[in-house]
Structure formats: structure tokens, C-alpha cells
Amino acid sequence: LGFSQSHAPAAREAARLERDRLDRERQQVAQKSTHAQSQAPTALSQLADEQRDEVNEAFALFDLDKDGLIDYHEFKVALKALGFDLPKPELLDLLTSHGIAPPSYQPPPGTSGQHVVPASRLHLTLNSFQQIASELILARDPRDEILRAFDLFDTEGKGMISLDDLRRVARELGEGLEEDELAAMIEEFDLEGKGGVGRDEFISICMN
């Protein structure tokens, strides 16, 4: 009993310090979330509706536990789904500047409030992800977006969109186009008469 009484003040002080640490972390989370909310509409509002939907769908798809946060690995594949294959150092830099410590994170014993959460353990909120993805999309060369679309047609890497490619995509999209309509589309844009639409022709069509 004497041992417990003599250590009670220290235990209470330790508990108080832990509560203070948790309060500070919660305040930091709230501040970062508020900052992200104030910044996100600027970049996000410049995207087309379809692009905004893609960003939100990517986050929802890879937020596997549906807690409103994505970790490093989920962040990496979500960006890849949007066409951005960023190197690890760049991903970690983005997490450092936009990420927050997840509620479940516990610092190593003895580190108290001085501990800095490793970038790889930080998570992103939807607002932060929207901000990052929006800025990447706005900075992307329009040709990159066009080439992504071309690759969706030319899945075999032929360097050309054939009638079969057009037929397959029309079927996948549920477009009820007749065979002669599909053939007419190829013929109209096949400027070199090679039986399909080449990469440069496709870029020219989309850019003009």
C-alpha cells in the first residue's frame, strides 16, 4: 500500500501529461484538416466535374477501412489510379506536408510529446487528398491525359486504335453503335489510310 501511495502523484502526473499530449495531437489534426478544407476548393474547383468525381472515387476505393483516412500504400495506389506514379521520396514529402497521425498511432515509450511521427506512418484526409490530386492534375500536360485515353483503347500497345478496339470500348461503355458507324469513325480519322487511328492522329483530334 505504501508503494502505491508513494507512486500515486507520479502516476497522476504521467496521466496528465498523456492527456495533454493527446489534446495537442487532436488540435494539430483539427488545424491541418481546417487548413486543407480552406485550400482544397481552390484547386478542386478548377477541375472538370468528371475529374473531381475521379479524385473522390479514387479516395473512396482505397480507403479500405472507410475511416476517412488513407495511409502511405493506399495513397500511392490511389494516385496511380489517377495516372500518377510518384517516387517514394515525393510521396513521403507530400505526407509530411499534408498528413496527420492516425488516431491509433502510439509513439515509442519514453518519447513523450517530443516524438515526430515518421512520414510513412502519416495518413491523409479526403480534403488533403483532394488538394494534392487536384494540383497534380492541373499541372499535368494535356497530352498525358490524351495518351492515357489512347491507351484505354489500344490495350495491346499496337500504337493504333483499330475497329476492334473501338468496337470493344463502345460495348464496354454500353454505346449501341452500329458496325457501319464505328467503321465510319475510323475512316474519318484514319488520315494515313492504315486501317486505324494512330497515336499522333488521336492527339491531333483531341487537341483541336
CSV table of C-alpha atoms in Angstrom, one decimal:
chain,number,residue,atom,x,y,z
A,1,LEU,CA,0.0,0.0,0.0
A,2,GLY,CA,2.8,2.4,0.9
A,3,PHE,CA,4.4,1.7,-2.5
A,4,SER,CA,1.2,2.6,-4.3
A,5,GLN,CA,0.7,5.8,-2.3
A,6,SER,CA,4.2,7.0,-2.9
A,7,HIS,CA,3.9,6.5,-6.6
A,8,ALA,CA,0.4,7.9,-6.9
A,9,PRO,CA,1.4,11.5,-7.6
A,10,ALA,CA,3.9,10.3,-10.3
A,11,ALA,CA,1.2,8.2,-11.9
A,12,ARG,CA,-1.3,11.1,-11.9
A,13,GLU,CA,1.3,13.4,-13.4
A,14,ALA,CA,2.1,10.8,-16.1
A,15,ALA,CA,-1.6,10.5,-16.9
A,16,ARG,CA,-2.0,14.3,-17.1
A,17,LEU,CA,1.0,14.6,-19.5
A,18,GLU,CA,-0.5,11.9,-21.7
A,19,ARG,CA,-3.9,13.7,-21.8
A,20,ASP,CA,-2.1,16.9,-22.7
A,21,ARG,CA,-0.2,15.1,-25.5
A,22,LEU,CA,-3.4,13.7,-26.9
A,23,ASP,CA,-5.1,17.1,-26.7
A,24,ARG,CA,-2.2,18.7,-28.6
A,25,GLU,CA,-2.4,16.0,-31.3
A,26,ARG,CA,-6.1,16.4,-31.6
A,27,GLN,CA,-5.6,20.2,-32.0
A,28,GLN,CA,-3.0,19.6,-34.7
A,29,VAL,CA,-5.3,17.2,-36.6
A,30,ALA,CA,-8.1,19.8,-36.4
A,31,GLN,CA,-5.8,22.6,-37.6
A,32,LYS,CA,-4.4,20.6,-40.5
A,33,SER,CA,-7.9,19.5,-41.5
A,34,THR,CA,-9.2,23.1,-41.4
A,35,HIS,CA,-6.2,24.2,-43.4
A,36,ALA,CA,-6.8,21.5,-46.0
A,37,GLN,CA,-10.5,22.5,-46.2
A,38,SER,CA,-9.7,26.1,-46.8
A,39,GLN,CA,-7.1,25.2,-49.6
A,40,ALA,CA,-8.8,22.3,-51.4
A,41,PRO,CA,-11.7,24.2,-53.1
A,42,THR,CA,-9.1,26.5,-54.9
A,43,ALA,CA,-7.6,23.7,-56.9
A,44,LEU,CA,-10.5,21.3,-56.8
A,45,SER,CA,-12.9,23.9,-58.2
A,46,GLN,CA,-10.7,24.2,-61.3
A,47,LEU,CA,-11.3,20.6,-62.2
A,48,ALA,CA,-14.0,19.4,-64.5
A,49,ASP,CA,-16.9,17.5,-62.8
A,50,GLU,CA,-15.6,14.2,-64.2
A,51,GLN,CA,-12.1,14.8,-62.8
A,52,ARG,CA,-13.5,15.7,-59.4
A,53,ASP,CA,-15.5,12.5,-59.4
A,54,GLU,CA,-12.4,10.5,-60.3
A,55,VAL,CA,-10.5,12.0,-57.4
A,56,ASN,CA,-13.3,11.3,-54.9
A,57,GLU,CA,-13.8,7.8,-56.3
A,58,ALA,CA,-10.1,7.0,-56.0
A,59,PHE,CA,-10.0,8.0,-52.4
A,60,ALA,CA,-13.2,6.1,-51.6
A,61,LEU,CA,-11.9,3.0,-53.4
A,62,PHE,CA,-8.7,2.8,-51.5
A,63,ASP,CA,-10.0,3.9,-48.1
A,64,LEU,CA,-10.4,0.2,-47.4
A,65,ASP,CA,-11.5,0.5,-43.7
A,66,LYS,CA,-13.7,3.5,-44.5
A,67,ASP,CA,-12.3,5.6,-41.7
A,68,GLY,CA,-11.9,8.7,-43.8
A,69,LEU,CA,-8.1,8.3,-43.9
A,70,ILE,CA,-5.7,6.7,-46.3
A,71,ASP,CA,-2.2,5.5,-45.4
A,72,TYR,CA,1.0,5.6,-47.5
A,73,HIS,CA,0.3,2.5,-49.5
A,74,GLU,CA,-3.3,3.5,-50.2
A,75,PHE,CA,-2.2,7.0,-51.1
A,76,LYS,CA,0.3,5.5,-53.6
A,77,VAL,CA,-2.2,3.3,-55.4
A,78,ALA,CA,-4.9,6.0,-55.3
A,79,LEU,CA,-2.6,8.4,-57.1
A,80,LYS,CA,-1.6,5.6,-59.5
A,81,ALA,CA,-5.2,5.0,-60.4
A,82,LEU,CA,-5.4,8.7,-61.4
A,83,GLY,CA,-2.3,8.3,-63.6
A,84,PHE,CA,0.4,9.5,-61.2
A,85,ASP,CA,3.2,7.1,-60.4
A,86,LEU,CA,5.2,9.2,-58.0
A,87,PRO,CA,8.6,8.0,-56.5
A,88,LYS,CA,8.7,7.2,-52.8
A,89,PRO,CA,10.6,10.3,-51.7
A,90,GLU,CA,8.0,12.6,-53.3
A,91,LEU,CA,5.1,10.6,-51.7
A,92,LEU,CA,6.8,11.0,-48.3
A,93,ASP,CA,7.3,14.7,-48.8
A,94,LEU,CA,3.6,15.1,-49.6
A,95,LEU,CA,2.6,13.1,-46.5
A,96,THR,CA,5.0,15.2,-44.3
A,97,SER,CA,3.3,18.4,-45.5
A,98,HIS,CA,-0.3,17.2,-45.6
A,99,GLY,CA,-0.5,14.2,-43.4
A,100,ILE,CA,-1.8,13.6,-39.9
A,101,ALA,CA,-1.0,11.0,-37.3
A,102,PRO,CA,-3.8,8.3,-37.3
A,103,PRO,CA,-5.8,8.1,-34.0
A,104,SER,CA,-4.4,4.6,-33.4
A,105,TYR,CA,-0.7,5.8,-33.5
A,106,GLN,CA,1.2,5.4,-30.3
A,107,PRO,CA,4.7,7.0,-30.0
A,108,PRO,CA,7.6,4.8,-28.8
A,109,PRO,CA,7.8,4.6,-25.0
A,110,GLY,CA,9.7,7.5,-23.4
A,111,THR,CA,9.4,9.8,-26.3
A,112,SER,CA,6.5,11.9,-24.9
A,113,GLY,CA,5.5,15.0,-26.9
A,114,GLN,CA,8.9,15.4,-28.5
A,115,HIS,CA,8.3,12.5,-30.9
A,116,VAL,CA,8.0,13.2,-34.6
A,117,VAL,CA,5.7,10.8,-36.4
A,118,PRO,CA,7.5,9.1,-39.3
A,119,ALA,CA,6.2,10.3,-42.7
A,120,SER,CA,5.4,6.7,-43.7
A,121,ARG,CA,3.0,6.4,-40.7
A,122,LEU,CA,1.1,9.6,-41.5
A,123,HIS,CA,-2.4,9.4,-43.1
A,124,LEU,CA,-4.3,11.7,-45.4
A,125,THR,CA,-7.9,13.0,-45.0
A,126,LEU,CA,-10.1,13.3,-48.1
A,127,ASN,CA,-9.6,17.1,-48.2
A,128,SER,CA,-5.9,16.7,-48.2
A,129,PHE,CA,-6.0,14.1,-50.9
A,130,GLN,CA,-8.3,16.3,-53.0
A,131,GLN,CA,-5.8,19.2,-52.7
A,132,ILE,CA,-2.8,17.0,-53.7
A,133,ALA,CA,-4.6,15.2,-56.5
A,134,SER,CA,-6.1,18.4,-57.9
A,135,GLU,CA,-2.8,20.2,-58.0
A,136,LEU,CA,-1.2,17.2,-59.8
A,137,ILE,CA,-4.0,17.1,-62.4
A,138,LEU,CA,-3.8,20.8,-63.0
A,139,ALA,CA,-0.1,20.7,-63.5
A,140,ARG,CA,-0.3,17.7,-65.9
A,141,ASP,CA,0.4,18.2,-69.6
A,142,PRO,CA,-2.8,17.8,-71.5
A,143,ARG,CA,-1.0,15.4,-73.8
A,144,ASP,CA,-0.5,13.0,-70.9
A,145,GLU,CA,-4.3,12.8,-70.4
A,146,ILE,CA,-4.8,12.2,-74.1
A,147,LEU,CA,-2.2,9.4,-74.1
A,148,ARG,CA,-3.9,7.8,-71.1
A,149,ALA,CA,-7.2,7.8,-73.1
A,150,PHE,CA,-5.4,6.4,-76.1
A,151,ASP,CA,-4.0,3.5,-74.0
A,152,LEU,CA,-7.5,2.6,-72.9
A,153,PHE,CA,-8.4,2.0,-76.5
A,154,ASP,CA,-5.1,0.5,-77.6
A,155,THR,CA,-4.8,-2.1,-74.8
A,156,GLU,CA,-2.4,-4.3,-76.8
A,157,GLY,CA,0.1,-1.5,-77.4
A,158,LYS,CA,-0.1,-1.6,-81.2
A,159,GLY,CA,0.2,2.2,-81.5
A,160,MET,CA,-3.1,2.3,-83.3
A,161,ILE,CA,-6.8,2.3,-82.5
A,162,SER,CA,-8.4,-0.4,-84.7
A,163,LEU,CA,-12.0,-1.1,-85.5
A,164,ASP,CA,-11.9,-4.0,-83.0
A,165,ASP,CA,-10.6,-1.6,-80.3
A,166,LEU,CA,-13.4,0.9,-81.0
A,167,ARG,CA,-16.0,-1.9,-81.0
A,168,ARG,CA,-14.8,-3.2,-77.6
A,169,VAL,CA,-14.8,0.2,-75.9
A,170,ALA,CA,-18.3,1.0,-77.3
A,171,ARG,CA,-19.5,-2.3,-75.9
A,172,GLU,CA,-17.9,-1.7,-72.5
A,173,LEU,CA,-19.5,1.8,-72.3
A,174,GLY,CA,-22.8,0.4,-73.4
A,175,GLU,CA,-22.9,2.5,-76.5
A,176,GLY,CA,-25.3,0.9,-79.1
A,177,LEU,CA,-23.3,1.9,-82.2
A,178,GLU,CA,-23.8,0.1,-85.4
A,179,GLU,CA,-20.9,-1.5,-87.2
A,180,ASP,CA,-21.1,1.0,-90.1
A,181,GLU,CA,-21.0,3.9,-87.6
A,182,LEU,CA,-17.8,2.5,-86.0
A,183,ALA,CA,-16.2,1.9,-89.4
A,184,ALA,CA,-17.1,5.5,-90.4
A,185,MET,CA,-15.4,6.9,-87.3
A,186,ILE,CA,-12.2,5.0,-88.1
A,187,GLU,CA,-12.3,6.0,-91.7
A,188,GLU,CA,-12.9,9.7,-90.9
A,189,PHE,CA,-9.8,9.9,-88.6
A,190,ASP,CA,-7.5,7.5,-90.3
A,191,LEU,CA,-5.7,10.1,-92.2
A,192,GLU,CA,-3.0,7.8,-93.5
A,193,GLY,CA,-5.3,5.0,-94.6
A,194,LYS,CA,-3.7,2.3,-92.5
A,195,GLY,CA,-6.9,0.8,-91.1
A,196,GLY,CA,-6.8,2.6,-87.7
A,197,VAL,CA,-6.2,5.8,-85.8
A,198,GLY,CA,-2.5,6.3,-84.9
A,199,ARG,CA,-1.2,8.0,-81.7
A,200,ASP,CA,-0.3,11.3,-83.4
A,201,GLU,CA,-3.7,11.4,-85.2
A,202,PHE,CA,-5.5,10.8,-81.9
A,203,ILE,CA,-3.6,13.5,-80.2
A,204,SER,CA,-4.3,15.9,-83.1
A,205,ILE,CA,-8.0,15.1,-82.9
A,206,CYS,CA,-8.2,15.7,-79.2
A,207,MET,CA,-6.1,18.8,-79.1
A,208,ASN,CA,-8.0,20.5,-82.0
